Coordinates of C-alpha atoms in Angstrom, one line a residue:
M11 CA -105.9 11.4 -35.1
D12 CA -103.0 13.1 -33.2
P13 CA -99.8 12.6 -35.3
F14 CA -97.6 13.0 -32.2
N15 CA -99.1 9.9 -30.8
R16 CA -96.9 7.8 -33.1
I17 CA -93.7 9.4 -31.7
P18 CA -91.8 8.0 -28.7
P19 CA -92.0 10.0 -25.5
E20 CA -88.3 10.9 -25.7
V21 CA -88.8 12.5 -29.1
R22 CA -91.8 14.4 -28.0
E23 CA -89.8 15.8 -25.1
M24 CA -87.0 16.8 -27.5
I25 CA -89.6 18.6 -29.7
L26 CA -90.9 20.6 -26.7
V27 CA -87.4 21.5 -25.6
S28 CA -86.4 22.7 -29.1
L29 CA -89.3 25.3 -29.2
G30 CA -88.3 28.9 -28.9
T31 CA -90.6 30.2 -26.2
L32 CA -93.0 28.9 -23.6
E33 CA -95.8 30.4 -25.6
D34 CA -94.8 28.1 -28.5
V35 CA -95.0 25.2 -26.1
R36 CA -98.5 26.3 -25.0
Y37 CA -99.6 26.5 -28.7
I38 CA -98.5 23.0 -29.5
C39 CA -100.1 21.7 -26.3
Y40 CA -103.4 23.3 -27.3
A41 CA -103.2 21.6 -30.7
S42 CA -102.1 18.2 -29.5
P43 CA -103.6 16.4 -26.5
I44 CA -100.7 13.9 -26.5
M45 CA -98.1 16.8 -26.4
L46 CA -100.1 18.3 -23.5
Q47 CA -99.7 15.0 -21.6
Q48 CA -96.0 15.0 -22.5
F49 CA -95.6 18.5 -21.2
A50 CA -97.2 17.6 -17.9
V51 CA -94.6 14.8 -17.5
S52 CA -91.6 16.8 -18.7
K53 CA -92.7 20.3 -17.5
T54 CA -89.6 21.0 -15.3
V55 CA -87.1 19.9 -18.0
V56 CA -88.9 21.9 -20.7
I57 CA -89.0 25.1 -18.6
K58 CA -85.3 24.7 -17.7
R59 CA -84.3 24.5 -21.3
V60 CA -86.7 26.9 -23.0
F61 CA -87.0 29.7 -20.4
P62 CA -83.4 31.1 -20.8
R63 CA -84.1 31.6 -24.5
E64 CA -87.2 33.6 -23.7
V65 CA -85.9 36.1 -21.1
S66 CA -82.6 37.9 -20.7
S67 CA -80.4 37.2 -17.7
R68 CA -81.4 40.6 -16.2
I69 CA -85.2 39.9 -16.5
L70 CA -84.5 36.4 -15.0
Q71 CA -82.9 38.1 -12.0
D72 CA -86.0 40.4 -11.7
L73 CA -88.3 37.3 -11.8
I74 CA -86.2 35.6 -9.1
A75 CA -86.3 38.7 -6.9
V76 CA -90.1 38.8 -7.0
A77 CA -90.5 35.1 -6.6
T78 CA -88.2 34.8 -3.6
F79 CA -88.9 38.2 -1.9
P80 CA -88.6 37.7 1.9
E81 CA -91.5 38.0 4.3
Q82 CA -91.8 41.6 5.2
A83 CA -92.8 41.7 8.9
G84 CA -89.7 42.8 10.8
N85 CA -87.3 41.7 8.1
T86 CA -85.8 45.0 7.0
N87 CA -82.3 43.7 7.0
E88 CA -83.2 40.6 5.1
I89 CA -85.0 42.7 2.5
N90 CA -81.9 44.9 2.1
R91 CA -79.7 41.8 1.7
H92 CA -82.1 40.4 -0.9
L93 CA -82.1 43.6 -2.9
E94 CA -78.3 43.9 -2.6
A95 CA -77.9 40.4 -4.1
W96 CA -80.4 41.3 -6.8
G97 CA -78.5 44.5 -7.5
R98 CA -75.4 42.5 -8.1
K99 CA -77.4 40.0 -10.1
Q100 CA -76.3 37.2 -7.8
L101 CA -79.6 35.8 -6.7
P102 CA -79.5 31.9 -6.9
D103 CA -80.8 30.8 -10.3
P104 CA -83.2 27.8 -9.8
L105 CA -82.8 26.9 -13.5
T106 CA -79.2 25.7 -12.8
G107 CA -80.4 23.2 -10.2
Y108 CA -83.0 20.5 -9.8
N109 CA -85.5 22.2 -7.5
S110 CA -88.7 21.5 -9.4
E111 CA -90.8 23.6 -7.1
A112 CA -88.6 26.7 -7.5
I113 CA -88.6 26.3 -11.3
L114 CA -92.3 26.0 -11.5
T115 CA -92.7 29.0 -9.3
L116 CA -90.5 31.1 -11.5
S117 CA -92.6 30.0 -14.5
S118 CA -95.8 30.9 -12.7
V119 CA -94.5 34.4 -11.9
Y120 CA -93.6 35.0 -15.5
Q121 CA -96.9 33.7 -16.8
R122 CA -99.0 35.9 -14.5
I123 CA -97.0 39.0 -15.2
C124 CA -97.4 38.4 -18.9
W125 CA -101.2 38.2 -18.4
Y126 CA -101.2 41.7 -16.9
I127 CA -98.8 43.1 -19.6
N128 CA -100.9 41.7 -22.4
D129 CA -104.0 43.2 -20.8
Y130 CA -102.3 46.6 -20.5
L131 CA -101.2 46.4 -24.1
S132 CA -104.7 45.6 -25.3
R133 CA -106.2 48.5 -23.4
S134 CA -103.5 51.1 -24.2
T135 CA -103.6 50.5 -28.0
S136 CA -107.4 50.5 -28.3
H137 CA -109.3 53.4 -29.9
D138 CA -111.6 54.3 -26.9
L139 CA -109.6 54.3 -23.6
R140 CA -112.7 54.8 -21.5
L141 CA -114.4 51.7 -22.8
S142 CA -111.3 49.6 -23.0
Y143 CA -110.3 50.4 -19.4
L144 CA -113.8 49.6 -18.2
R145 CA -113.2 46.0 -19.1
I146 CA -112.0 43.3 -16.7
P147 CA -109.4 40.8 -17.6
F148 CA -110.3 37.2 -18.5
W149 CA -109.0 35.8 -15.2
A150 CA -111.4 38.0 -13.1
H151 CA -114.0 36.3 -10.9
Q152 CA -117.2 35.4 -12.8
S153 CA -119.3 37.7 -10.5
Y154 CA -117.7 40.7 -12.2
W155 CA -119.0 39.9 -15.6
N156 CA -122.0 41.9 -16.6
G157 CA -123.7 40.4 -19.7
T158 CA -125.3 43.6 -20.9
L159 CA -122.3 45.8 -20.2
D160 CA -119.8 43.5 -21.6
K161 CA -121.8 43.0 -24.8
L162 CA -122.1 46.7 -25.2
L163 CA -118.3 47.1 -24.6
E164 CA -117.6 44.4 -27.2
E165 CA -119.8 46.1 -29.8
E166 CA -118.3 49.5 -29.2
E167 CA -114.6 48.4 -28.7
P168 CA -113.6 44.9 -29.5
S169 CA -111.6 43.3 -26.7
K170 CA -108.9 41.9 -28.9
G171 CA -106.2 44.6 -29.0
P172 CA -103.9 45.1 -32.0
I173 CA -100.8 43.8 -30.2
S174 CA -99.5 41.5 -27.5
L175 CA -96.2 40.9 -25.8
S176 CA -95.2 38.4 -28.5
Q177 CA -95.7 41.0 -31.2
V178 CA -93.7 44.0 -29.9
S179 CA -90.0 44.4 -30.6
P180 CA -87.4 42.7 -28.3
E181 CA -86.4 46.1 -26.8
E182 CA -90.0 47.0 -26.1
R183 CA -90.7 43.5 -24.7
E184 CA -87.7 43.8 -22.3
R185 CA -88.9 47.3 -21.3
L186 CA -92.4 46.1 -20.4
L187 CA -91.2 43.1 -18.5
R188 CA -88.7 45.2 -16.5
A189 CA -91.2 47.9 -15.7
F190 CA -93.9 45.5 -14.4
L191 CA -91.4 43.4 -12.4
H192 CA -89.7 46.5 -10.9
Y193 CA -93.0 48.0 -10.0
E194 CA -93.9 44.8 -8.0
L195 CA -90.5 45.0 -6.3
I196 CA -90.9 48.6 -5.3
C197 CA -94.4 47.9 -4.0
K198 CA -93.0 45.0 -1.9
T199 CA -90.2 47.2 -0.6
C200 CA -92.1 50.5 0.0
R201 CA -95.7 49.4 0.4
P202 CA -98.0 51.5 2.7
R203 CA -97.7 50.9 6.4
P204 CA -99.7 52.0 9.4
E205 CA -97.6 55.1 9.8
Y206 CA -98.1 58.6 11.3
P207 CA -95.6 60.7 9.3
I208 CA -94.9 64.4 9.8
F209 CA -94.8 66.5 6.7
G210 CA -92.5 69.4 6.1
Q211 CA -94.5 72.5 5.3
D212 CA -92.0 73.5 2.7
D213 CA -93.3 70.5 0.7
L214 CA -96.9 71.6 0.9
S215 CA -98.3 74.5 -1.1
D216 CA -101.9 74.7 0.2
I217 CA -102.0 73.5 3.8
E218 CA -104.7 75.0 6.0
L219 CA -104.1 74.0 9.6
E220 CA -107.7 73.9 10.6
G221 CA -109.2 72.5 7.4
Q222 CA -106.3 70.3 6.6
A223 CA -106.5 70.9 2.8
W224 CA -103.9 68.5 1.4
P225 CA -102.0 69.2 -1.7
R226 CA -103.2 67.8 -5.0
W227 CA -100.4 65.3 -5.5
A228 CA -100.6 63.9 -1.9
Q229 CA -104.4 63.6 -2.2
W230 CA -104.5 61.7 -5.4
S231 CA -101.7 59.1 -5.5
I232 CA -98.3 57.9 -4.3
L233 CA -96.5 59.3 -7.3
G234 CA -95.2 62.3 -5.4
V235 CA -94.5 60.4 -2.2
W236 CA -92.4 57.3 -3.0
D237 CA -88.8 57.3 -4.1
W238 CA -89.1 55.7 -7.5
T239 CA -85.3 55.4 -7.7
T240 CA -85.2 52.9 -4.8
L241 CA -84.2 49.9 -6.9
A242 CA -81.5 51.9 -8.8
K243 CA -79.7 52.6 -5.6
F244 CA -79.2 48.8 -5.1
E245 CA -77.9 48.2 -8.6
E246 CA -74.2 48.3 -9.3
I247 CA -72.9 50.8 -11.8
G248 CA -72.9 49.3 -15.2
A249 CA -73.0 50.1 -18.9
D250 CA -76.7 50.7 -18.8
N251 CA -76.9 52.4 -15.4
W252 CA -77.3 55.8 -17.1
V253 CA -80.4 54.5 -19.0
R254 CA -82.0 53.0 -15.8
N255 CA -81.8 56.4 -14.0
Q256 CA -83.3 58.5 -16.8
P257 CA -86.8 60.1 -16.4
W258 CA -88.5 57.8 -18.9
E259 CA -87.4 54.8 -16.9
R260 CA -89.4 56.2 -14.0
D261 CA -92.2 57.0 -16.4
M262 CA -92.6 53.3 -17.1
L263 CA -93.1 52.6 -13.4
H264 CA -95.8 55.3 -13.3
C265 CA -97.5 53.7 -16.3
V266 CA -97.7 50.4 -14.5
H267 CA -99.1 52.2 -11.4
S268 CA -101.7 53.9 -13.6
Y269 CA -102.7 50.6 -15.1
V270 CA -103.2 48.9 -11.7
T271 CA -105.2 51.9 -10.5
S272 CA -107.5 51.5 -13.5
L273 CA -108.1 47.9 -12.7
Y274 CA -109.5 49.0 -9.3
G275 CA -111.6 51.5 -11.1
A276 CA -113.1 48.8 -13.4
M277 CA -113.8 46.6 -10.4
F278 CA -115.4 49.4 -8.4
A279 CA -117.6 50.2 -11.5
R280 CA -118.9 46.7 -11.6
A281 CA -119.4 46.4 -7.8
S282 CA -121.6 49.5 -8.0
D283 CA -125.3 49.6 -9.0
P284 CA -125.5 48.5 -12.7
E285 CA -127.5 51.6 -13.5
H286 CA -124.6 53.6 -12.1
L287 CA -122.4 52.4 -15.0
E288 CA -124.9 53.5 -17.6
F289 CA -125.3 57.1 -16.5
R290 CA -122.1 58.0 -14.8
K291 CA -119.9 59.2 -17.6
P292 CA -116.7 61.2 -17.0
N293 CA -116.9 64.9 -17.6
R294 CA -114.2 64.7 -20.2
P295 CA -113.8 63.6 -23.8
D296 CA -114.8 60.0 -23.7
T297 CA -112.2 58.5 -26.0
L298 CA -109.1 60.2 -24.7
V299 CA -108.6 58.9 -21.2
F300 CA -110.2 56.8 -18.5
F301 CA -110.7 58.2 -15.0
P302 CA -111.0 55.3 -12.5
S303 CA -112.3 57.5 -9.7
T304 CA -115.5 58.2 -11.8
Y305 CA -116.8 54.8 -10.6
D306 CA -115.7 54.9 -6.9
L307 CA -117.5 53.1 -4.1
D308 CA -119.1 55.0 -1.2
V309 CA -116.9 53.7 1.6
G310 CA -116.6 56.9 3.5
V311 CA -114.3 59.9 3.4
Y312 CA -111.6 57.9 1.6
A313 CA -113.7 57.2 -1.5
E314 CA -111.5 59.7 -3.4
P315 CA -109.2 59.3 -6.4
Y316 CA -106.1 58.9 -4.4
F317 CA -107.7 55.9 -2.5
L318 CA -107.4 53.9 -5.7
G319 CA -103.7 54.9 -6.0
L320 CA -103.2 53.8 -2.4
L321 CA -104.6 50.3 -3.2
A322 CA -102.4 50.1 -6.3
S323 CA -99.4 50.7 -4.2
F324 CA -99.8 47.2 -2.7
G325 CA -98.8 45.8 -6.1
F326 CA -100.2 42.8 -8.0
D327 CA -100.7 40.7 -4.9
L328 CA -103.7 42.7 -3.7
V329 CA -105.2 43.5 -7.1
H330 CA -105.0 39.8 -8.1
A331 CA -106.5 38.7 -4.8
I332 CA -109.5 41.1 -5.2
I333 CA -110.1 40.6 -8.9
T334 CA -110.2 36.8 -8.5
S335 CA -112.6 37.0 -5.5
P336 CA -116.4 37.6 -5.6
K337 CA -117.2 41.2 -6.1
S338 CA -119.4 41.1 -3.0
T339 CA -116.2 41.1 -0.9
I340 CA -115.0 44.5 -2.1
M341 CA -117.3 46.8 -0.1
P342 CA -116.6 45.1 3.3
A343 CA -112.9 45.1 2.7
M344 CA -112.7 48.7 1.5
T345 CA -114.9 49.9 4.4
K346 CA -112.6 48.2 6.9
L347 CA -109.5 49.6 5.3
D348 CA -111.1 53.1 5.4
Q349 CA -111.5 52.7 9.2
E350 CA -107.8 51.8 9.5
L351 CA -106.4 54.7 7.5
S352 CA -104.9 57.2 9.8
F353 CA -104.8 60.4 7.7
R354 CA -106.0 61.7 4.3
A355 CA -102.8 61.3 2.4
P356 CA -100.8 58.4 0.9
E357 CA -99.2 56.4 3.7
E358 CA -95.5 55.5 3.2
Q359 CA -92.4 53.9 4.4
P360 CA -90.5 55.5 7.3
G361 CA -88.1 58.3 6.3
H362 CA -89.9 59.3 3.1
V363 CA -91.1 62.9 2.8
I364 CA -93.6 64.2 0.3
N365 CA -91.5 65.4 -2.6
P366 CA -93.6 66.1 -5.7
Y367 CA -92.1 64.2 -8.6
R368 CA -91.5 66.5 -11.5
Y369 CA -89.2 67.1 -14.4
S370 CA -86.6 69.8 -14.9
R371 CA -88.1 72.7 -16.7
Q372 CA -85.0 72.6 -18.9
Y373 CA -85.4 68.9 -19.8
I374 CA -83.7 68.1 -23.1
P375 CA -84.9 64.8 -24.8
Q376 CA -82.1 62.3 -25.3
F377 CA -81.5 60.3 -28.4
R378 CA -81.7 57.0 -26.5
E379 CA -85.1 57.8 -25.1
P380 CA -88.0 55.7 -26.6
G381 CA -89.6 57.5 -29.6
Y382 CA -93.0 58.2 -28.2
S383 CA -91.6 59.4 -24.9
R384 CA -89.3 61.7 -26.7
N385 CA -92.1 63.1 -28.8
W386 CA -94.2 63.6 -25.7
R387 CA -91.6 65.9 -24.1
Y388 CA -91.3 67.9 -27.2
L389 CA -95.1 68.3 -27.1
I390 CA -95.3 69.6 -23.5
G391 CA -92.1 71.7 -23.9
N392 CA -90.7 72.9 -20.7
I393 CA -94.0 72.9 -18.8
C394 CA -93.6 71.5 -15.3
L395 CA -96.8 69.4 -14.7
Y396 CA -98.3 67.9 -11.5
P397 CA -97.5 64.1 -11.3
D398 CA -101.3 63.5 -11.7
D399 CA -102.0 66.0 -14.4
D400 CA -104.5 64.8 -16.9
L401 CA -101.9 64.9 -19.6
W402 CA -99.8 62.5 -17.7
T403 CA -102.8 60.2 -17.2
L404 CA -103.2 60.1 -20.9
Y405 CA -99.5 59.5 -21.4
R406 CA -99.6 56.5 -19.0
Q407 CA -102.8 54.9 -20.2
R408 CA -101.5 55.1 -23.8
A409 CA -98.2 53.4 -22.7
F410 CA -96.3 56.1 -24.6
A411 CA -93.2 55.5 -22.5
F412 CA -92.6 52.0 -23.9
F413 CA -92.8 52.1 -27.7
Y414 CA -90.6 52.9 -30.6
H415 CA -93.2 51.7 -33.1
D416 CA -96.6 52.9 -33.9
Y417 CA -99.2 50.5 -32.6
Y418 CA -102.1 53.0 -32.2
P419 CA -105.3 53.2 -34.3
P420 CA -106.0 56.3 -36.3
G421 CA -106.8 59.4 -34.2
C422 CA -104.9 58.1 -31.2
R423 CA -101.4 59.2 -32.2
F424 CA -99.6 62.4 -31.6
P425 CA -100.5 65.2 -31.2
V426 CA -103.4 64.0 -29.1
G427 CA -102.2 66.2 -26.3
E428 CA -103.2 69.3 -28.3
R429 CA -106.7 68.0 -28.7
W430 CA -106.9 67.3 -25.0
Q431 CA -105.5 70.7 -24.0
G432 CA -108.0 72.4 -26.3
W433 CA -110.8 70.9 -24.3
R434 CA -109.3 71.5 -20.9
L435 CA -108.7 75.2 -21.6
Q436 CA -111.9 75.8 -23.6
E437 CA -112.7 78.7 -21.2
V438 CA -109.5 80.4 -22.3
P439 CA -109.4 79.6 -26.1
E440 CA -106.2 81.6 -26.7
C441 CA -104.3 79.3 -24.3
E442 CA -102.9 76.5 -26.5
L443 CA -100.6 73.8 -25.3
G444 CA -97.1 75.3 -24.8
S445 CA -98.3 78.9 -24.8
D446 CA -96.6 81.4 -22.7
Y447 CA -99.8 82.0 -20.7
M448 CA -100.0 78.4 -19.7
K449 CA -96.3 78.1 -18.9
D450 CA -96.4 81.2 -16.8
A451 CA -99.5 80.0 -14.9
L452 CA -97.9 76.7 -14.1
L453 CA -94.5 78.1 -13.2
R454 CA -96.3 80.5 -10.7
A455 CA -98.1 77.6 -9.2
F456 CA -94.8 75.7 -8.6
A457 CA -93.0 78.8 -7.4
S458 CA -95.5 78.8 -4.5
L459 CA -94.0 75.5 -3.3
H460 CA -91.0 77.4 -2.0
D461 CA -92.8 80.2 -0.3
Q462 CA -93.7 78.2 2.8
D463 CA -91.9 78.0 6.2
E464 CA -90.1 74.8 7.2
D465 CA -92.4 74.2 10.2
K466 CA -93.7 70.7 10.8
I467 CA -97.4 69.9 10.8
D468 CA -99.0 67.1 12.8
V469 CA -102.1 65.3 11.8
A470 CA -104.6 64.0 14.3
E471 CA -105.3 60.3 14.7
N472 CA -107.9 58.4 16.7
D473 CA -107.2 55.7 19.3
S474 CA -107.7 52.7 17.0
Q475 CA -105.4 54.2 14.4
R476 CA -102.8 55.0 17.0
A477 CA -102.9 51.4 18.3
L478 CA -102.4 50.1 14.8
R479 CA -99.4 52.5 14.2
E480 CA -97.9 51.5 17.5
S481 CA -98.2 47.8 16.8
F482 CA -96.3 48.4 13.5
E483 CA -93.6 50.4 15.3
Q484 CA -93.1 47.5 17.8
G485 CA -92.8 45.0 15.0
E486 CA -96.2 43.4 15.7
A487 CA -97.8 44.5 12.4
D488 CA -96.5 45.1 9.0
C489 CA -99.6 46.0 7.1
Y490 CA -103.2 46.9 7.6
P491 CA -105.2 43.9 8.9
S492 CA -107.8 44.3 6.2
I493 CA -105.1 44.1 3.5
E494 CA -102.8 41.6 5.2
A495 CA -105.5 39.0 5.1
K496 CA -105.7 39.3 1.4
L497 CA -102.0 39.6 0.4
T498 CA -101.0 36.3 -1.2
P499 CA -98.5 35.9 -4.1
F500 CA -100.3 36.8 -7.3
W501 CA -98.8 33.8 -9.1
Q502 CA -100.4 31.2 -6.8

């Protein structure tokens, strides 16, 4: 018998309101059917009272900014006003009013973003990254589930990770929530458009006019294209402004981007021939890192690693729409998108120019930097790596940017980079991580970036691609038709 059945409704509501977090509310509702009924009746009141105790005022503003982000087509000024209000932390707080719909929307955004964060934590702290990142989250459409594969994955790498968002420290929790919400805001602000940009040759190291060989960072992802400090420019100078503009803060956004990219890799793997999964293993140490592009779909010339990064740049709206839809819809959608793309490089917001994101060769770790992030920079020394270097992939998939504490299983702690580097440079055994040989080679590669002329290079486009671009320029289109049809808020 449910003991709460003897308590008056008013007292049951008081019990729910007194709980510390919404997760505590869910737990008591799971245990007591009568409390679940009471929560359904008093949901708005409970959320209004409990939510401010669970998230900081800054995270609350981030949630509101995502939930109330304006429609994008032709609303550049409105988006700017929205971000300016967010930067001043003056977005209207629905928790102070009586708009039940707005309060429930805010709760839904928070719940869904926590789903993705917990999934990321479970993967990043597992022993075998390749197996853990091949999984699909519990909310994926049932057609993605593969009984044989999932049974094998569960035997090799249990799905229950060692930690969740409720188990990390308050500082780490704040950092994870901020990174995931800021990533979504940046994707909504700077998402790919049907553009036809002109690149400066001084930004490209290996352009061939006839063959159009694109540089590695432009070919693989948006990491070297987008301005990852976009949101910081809207925020007012404050006590923690220095922290928000530090490299590790941008690292956290890159970690989220890597995670979303990996979700597409897992979906593509399951949309392929089942035998494809069994035999297509990455040509790298299995347990160290997961390469999503190993399991790409054959959708044309754009079935390359950067294509996954391009999809990830649409944020959680697109990945949630695809992962909750039947897997049979992936191939038609990706084929159509491939036909709409106008050139073989990440497409971007007007005004942005390819600018490979990299750290100063004289970077000095700061005492306020998260512990694992600080250790990582000591590990790589002053080497200036490509944004998509394999070592950075490992860094992002392990969530090293977020943690002060050690949540990793044996064998997955530092200095894993040395083990990785030993494999990658096995043809030159004397080249160890941080050696002068490797540093010199990388520095020479980056020096070539500045040896080009500043001429501009045009890239050809066909009639249909030109029509799509022109419709965007005239304000008639804001996105690719194949994507626009799928973009719905991920919390709905």
